[in-house]
Structures are given as structure tokens and as C-alpha cells.
Amino acid sequence: MHNEAMDSGPRLDPADWEEFRALGKRIVDDIADHLAGLRERPVWQPVPEDVQASLRTGLPAKGTPMAEVYDEFRTTVLPYPRGNIHPRFWGWANGSGVPVAAYGDLLASVINCTLGSGGNAAMMVEQQVIEWLKEALGWPAAGSGLLTSGASMGQVTALAAARVAKGPAAFRDEGAVASGAQFTVYGSAETHHSVDKAVELLGIGRRFFRKVPVDRDYRIDTGALRAAIRADREAGLHPLCLIGNAGTVNTGAVDPLRTLLEIAREEDLWYHVDGAFGAFARLLPSHHALLDGMTEADSLVCDLHKWLYMPFDVSCVLTRDEGLLEAAFSSSADYISTTAGGPAAYPLAFSDRGIEQSRRFRALKVWFALKTHGIEAFAGAVAANIAQVAHLAARAEAAADLELVARSELNVACFRYVWPGAAPEAADRVNRGILNRLQTEGLAMPSHTVLDGKFVIRVADNNHRTDVTDFDFLIDQVRALGAELRAAEEAGPAGATPGAGGR
Ligand SMILES: *Cc1c(COP(=O)(O)O)cnc(C)c1O
């Protein structure tokens, strides 16, 4: 007998596909208007109290028509985003999001494939995207790879592969303690904190990640590196992995990657390059020399959601040879064993290359965007960002009231407002105040860092929507706000504006 309680389909699929279609058309119309009008909106604005309250309501027990839910999104979420799709967002290391990729993401959810294993077109798309990335970056054809959620996940994955490739044979079965290895990892003091997380998670211990000092250009001091490796060997430790930075997050510095490669080979270390954003400068022949050595590393991470402008999240970890990731991650279980025919006959399992078993179809947005625009358009956008930051750096250098504190050959520059005789604390207060005003007034979104003890305004241009005039605007705003806040500073505490305080 038919029992309605057993019918789940009609509850969660639309009761009326025409209603579903109509809302979809409206959403796509609104998307186009939204993206076309980005420049007219503030880069960022705080989420008002009442909106925050509306985002803290209880679990909905009963449904609401989907069009009403969408309207709620339009008033509570859409106006208050992080801001990184705006042309004047240059904070941290975020990407701007290629619109056509969003269609890929939508369709990935519609077909809802999980990319652990199995013979299906989605698996083949990810394989193809990895091949394209290898070609675009000049990575050896024999190499392998995996799309991940981010470079943080890529670092853990690569270091786990390093541990198996260069550690004791019993490592996977016996673990660190029984196999007796105390590994050490090396990288510059400017290395991204995701490596700290990775060494901690892998049981290596933060203390054994040797943060080697940097030179005046924030590049690893190779003499200090060699000494550290030697000292560790003498102490009976097991040097495992050397990390080279192709673009540090603070200043965009690129370590001497070829020299590091040579040291890694001499010392029999796994050589991992963190190219989270910087790897994509390899799209430009002008930057091959800067990145020389990168493509001979044992592993590389690059974030497509940064300097390849893909929507979050998608990153890639590449290895030099086939099988290195499987050596670290493959596992067997009856329910995932292969069969003679059908989907389970497929020889590749991405779930054997990393931590995740269920994996979203991240490759589809990349496939859409690369096919639609071609790699040359991406190379052109990367070149434009480099030229824009060079322009910003030149203007900061030329202005008497600005100090260029660090620049890179990539897309990062750090500068600050200065005036003669400024006390260090006063200069920091004024620059904090400038940044606060830029951000809270929605004018522009650089971020900050501290270099040589100085608070600096930091620009990282991973933005395909930025125009060079946006940086002229930024310079003008910083100078005007700087003059205003300096005057308030000199008038004493009574004259200080609220924005000039701490954070
Ligand atoms: C962003 C970044 C990371 C971490 O990558 P996620 O994608 O945020 O996990 C690592 N290294 C560098 C240099 C980065 O810029």
C-alpha cells in the first residue's frame, strides 16, 4: 500500500519546477546587475545590528517560499560581503572571482558529483585541469597533483608526502614515536603560518620547524639555513623538508629558489615551494628568472582562488612524480576496492592523493573559466597587476609624505604615511587611523602588516577588476587622510579622531 510518509522526493525537490525556473532567472539577472555595478558600491561596510540579529534566528522548523529566502539574502547577506570582488580590494591575499566560474560552481552543485574515485566525466575534468595547470606553470609532465580547498591543505598534503618519501620505511604503520624519527623542516621566518599548522598536525612539532632569518629583502638567509641543517644533523635529528617561498604573504618576497633547490638536493631533503599566489607569475616569461628552480621542486602549492582569480575555494598541490601522493595517502577498504567493470573499475582515486574522501567538483569552475578566457587572458591580468603595483610603489616612493617600506617583483607593496620628525608611535597611530578610515568608509581595502616594527599599509593585488587609476585614488586618499590625522595628532589627544586609535 502506498504510504505518503515514505515519499521524500516531493518534499525537498521543488513542488513546481516553473517557480524554480522563474527564481533562477531572477537570480541570474540580479547577478549580472550586481557584478556590473560593483564600482558604485562601498568596498566594505559593517553589518548593522539589526541585520546581525536577523542572522541569529533559530532553526527553521517549517519552510518559507524560496523567493522569500532569496529576498532575505538580498537584504541581509548581499550588501555586507568581505568585499574582495570589488575593484579596490587589495587586502591579505584574496582573489576577485571570475564571473563565468560561478556558473561552473553552480553546475557542480547541480550535478553534485563527489570526486573521490570512480569513472565519470567529473573525475576526467579534474585530471584535465591538473594537466593544464602543470602546463601553464611549466611543471614536469610526469608530475601529479590534486585540487584542494586551499594552500593550507596543500602544505599538509605535501609535507605528509615528504614524510613518507624521506622518512623511515615503517613510518606509516608505526608512527613517529616507534619509528624513531624526529623530523625537522626549514623555511624562512616569513613563511606562511599554515606551515606551522602542518608541522603541528603531522606530529613534527612547531619547535622543529626552523624559521631561518631573512635578509633585507625578506629572502631566506641561505648561510643560516645551511648552518641550521648541519646543527640538526649533528644533534641526531632527521632533516626532512626545505620550503621555498615564491611570494611571501607579508611582502611578496621570493626566496632564491634555485639555490634552495641545490641545497635540498645536496642534503637529500624534500623541496616544497609555497607558491600560494606567486606561482602564477610563472605565466609571464618576464618572471621565469625570478622563479627559476620552482618547477624542479618535489612539490608546489598554488591557490587558484588568489592569483588565478577563481571563486573560493580551489587550490592545487603538484608533485614532481606520479605516485608520491598515493604513497602517503592510499588506503584500502572492501567498500572502495576496484571492480572489473563499471565506475569502480576506474584506475584513479583522488581520495588516494590526499586527506579528503568526499570532495566537491572544484575543477568545473576552473574548466569553465580557462576554456572561456584562455590562459593568455589570465597571464594578461597577472601582468596588469604587477604593473599596477609597480605604479603604486613608484608613486609612494616619489611622494615626500609617503615611505615605500617594501616592494616586490610580484603584486605586493607596503607603504606608509610619514612626516618630518614623526615619533614612531605617532606615525603608527596615524597609519592605523588611515587604514581604519579607508576600510570603514568603504573607500578601499588594503590590509596591514608590521615591518621592522613599523605599522604599514599593505596592498596585494590579486584583483582582475583593478584599474591603475584605483591606485592613484588610493594614494590621494592616504595623503589626504594622513594630513588630516597628523594634524589631529599634533593637536593632542583632544583633537584625535576616534579612527586614529588602536584596532
Ligand atoms: C594564502 C596563503 C597560504 C594559505 O592558503 P589558503 O588557501 O588560505 O589555505 C599559504 N601561503 C601563502 C604564501 C599564502 O599567501
mmCIF file of C-alpha atoms in Angstrom, residues 93 133 137 139 148 150-152 154-155 158 190-192 194-195 242-249 252-255 257 260 271-283 290-291 293-295 297-309 314-318 382 410-412 462:
data_model
loop_
_atom_site.group_PDB
_atom_site.id
_atom_site.type_symbol
_atom_site.label_atom_id
_atom_site.label_comp_id
_atom_site.label_asym_id
_atom_site.label_seq_id
_atom_site.Cartn_x
_atom_site.Cartn_y
_atom_site.Cartn_z
ATOM 1 C CA ALA A 93 45.751 37.578 -0.395
ATOM 2 C CA LEU A 133 47.985 23.758 -14.517
ATOM 3 C CA LEU A 137 53.280 26.609 -14.719
ATOM 4 C CA TRP A 139 55.657 21.772 -14.229
ATOM 5 C CA THR A 148 42.428 21.108 -2.557
ATOM 6 C CA GLY A 150 43.479 25.893 -0.127
ATOM 7 C CA ALA A 151 47.232 26.087 0.177
ATOM 8 C CA SER A 152 46.921 25.271 3.888
ATOM 9 C CA GLY A 154 48.174 21.632 0.223
ATOM 10 C CA GLN A 155 51.015 22.184 2.719
ATOM 11 C CA ALA A 158 52.847 17.888 0.595
ATOM 12 C CA GLU A 190 58.492 34.882 6.552
ATOM 13 C CA THR A 191 56.909 31.504 5.734
ATOM 14 C CA HIS A 192 53.122 31.415 5.975
ATOM 15 C CA SER A 194 49.883 27.370 7.544
ATOM 16 C CA VAL A 195 53.237 25.560 7.691
ATOM 17 C CA LEU A 242 63.002 22.567 2.883
ATOM 18 C CA ILE A 243 60.346 25.122 1.996
ATOM 19 C CA GLY A 244 60.968 27.840 -0.546
ATOM 20 C CA ASN A 245 58.649 30.820 -0.771
ATOM 21 C CA ALA A 246 57.521 32.005 -4.184
ATOM 22 C CA GLY A 247 55.858 35.110 -2.791
ATOM 23 C CA THR A 248 55.640 35.623 0.970
ATOM 24 C CA VAL A 249 52.382 36.920 2.262
ATOM 25 C CA GLY A 252 55.741 39.195 -1.773
ATOM 26 C CA ALA A 253 59.396 38.197 -1.396
ATOM 27 C CA VAL A 254 60.686 35.307 -3.497
ATOM 28 C CA ASP A 255 63.404 33.163 -1.928
ATOM 29 C CA LEU A 257 64.570 29.143 -5.317
ATOM 30 C CA LEU A 260 67.348 26.264 -2.237
ATOM 31 C CA TYR A 271 61.894 20.534 -1.585
ATOM 32 C CA HIS A 272 58.477 22.142 -1.281
ATOM 33 C CA VAL A 273 57.625 25.522 -2.775
ATOM 34 C CA ASP A 274 54.837 27.654 -1.363
ATOM 35 C CA GLY A 275 53.638 29.495 -4.435
ATOM 36 C CA ALA A 276 50.179 30.136 -2.995
ATOM 37 C CA PHE A 277 49.828 33.289 -5.069
ATOM 38 C CA GLY A 278 53.294 33.888 -6.505
ATOM 39 C CA ALA A 279 53.426 30.719 -8.613
ATOM 40 C CA PHE A 280 51.163 32.358 -11.179
ATOM 41 C CA ALA A 281 53.824 34.905 -12.077
ATOM 42 C CA ARG A 282 55.269 31.891 -13.938
ATOM 43 C CA LEU A 283 52.613 32.602 -16.598
ATOM 44 C CA LEU A 290 62.697 35.229 -10.656
ATOM 45 C CA LEU A 291 61.025 31.854 -10.133
ATOM 46 C CA GLY A 293 64.095 26.484 -9.624
ATOM 47 C CA MET A 294 60.413 26.400 -8.681
ATOM 48 C CA THR A 295 59.385 23.879 -11.302
ATOM 49 C CA ALA A 297 60.737 21.199 -6.662
ATOM 50 C CA ASP A 298 59.300 17.984 -5.258
ATOM 51 C CA SER A 299 56.024 19.728 -4.536
ATOM 52 C CA LEU A 300 54.335 23.052 -5.122
ATOM 53 C CA VAL A 301 51.157 24.639 -3.842
ATOM 54 C CA CYS A 302 49.310 27.337 -5.757
ATOM 55 C CA ASP A 303 45.967 28.902 -4.891
ATOM 56 C CA LEU A 304 43.742 29.340 -7.893
ATOM 57 C CA HIS A 305 41.443 31.400 -5.669
ATOM 58 C CA LYS A 306 44.166 34.014 -5.299
ATOM 59 C CA TRP A 307 46.150 35.000 -8.351
ATOM 60 C CA LEU A 308 44.149 32.969 -10.838
ATOM 61 C CA TYR A 309 41.035 34.883 -9.748
ATOM 62 C CA VAL A 314 40.253 25.963 -5.156
ATOM 63 C CA SER A 315 43.952 25.340 -4.814
ATOM 64 C CA CYS A 316 46.354 22.806 -6.259
ATOM 65 C CA VAL A 317 49.203 20.750 -4.882
ATOM 66 C CA LEU A 318 51.555 19.359 -7.510
ATOM 67 C CA VAL A 382 48.631 38.934 -13.766
ATOM 68 C CA LEU A 410 55.163 40.446 -7.772
ATOM 69 C CA ASN A 411 51.942 42.106 -6.679
ATOM 70 C CA VAL A 412 52.632 43.243 -3.109
ATOM 71 C CA ASN A 462 45.102 39.684 -6.885
#
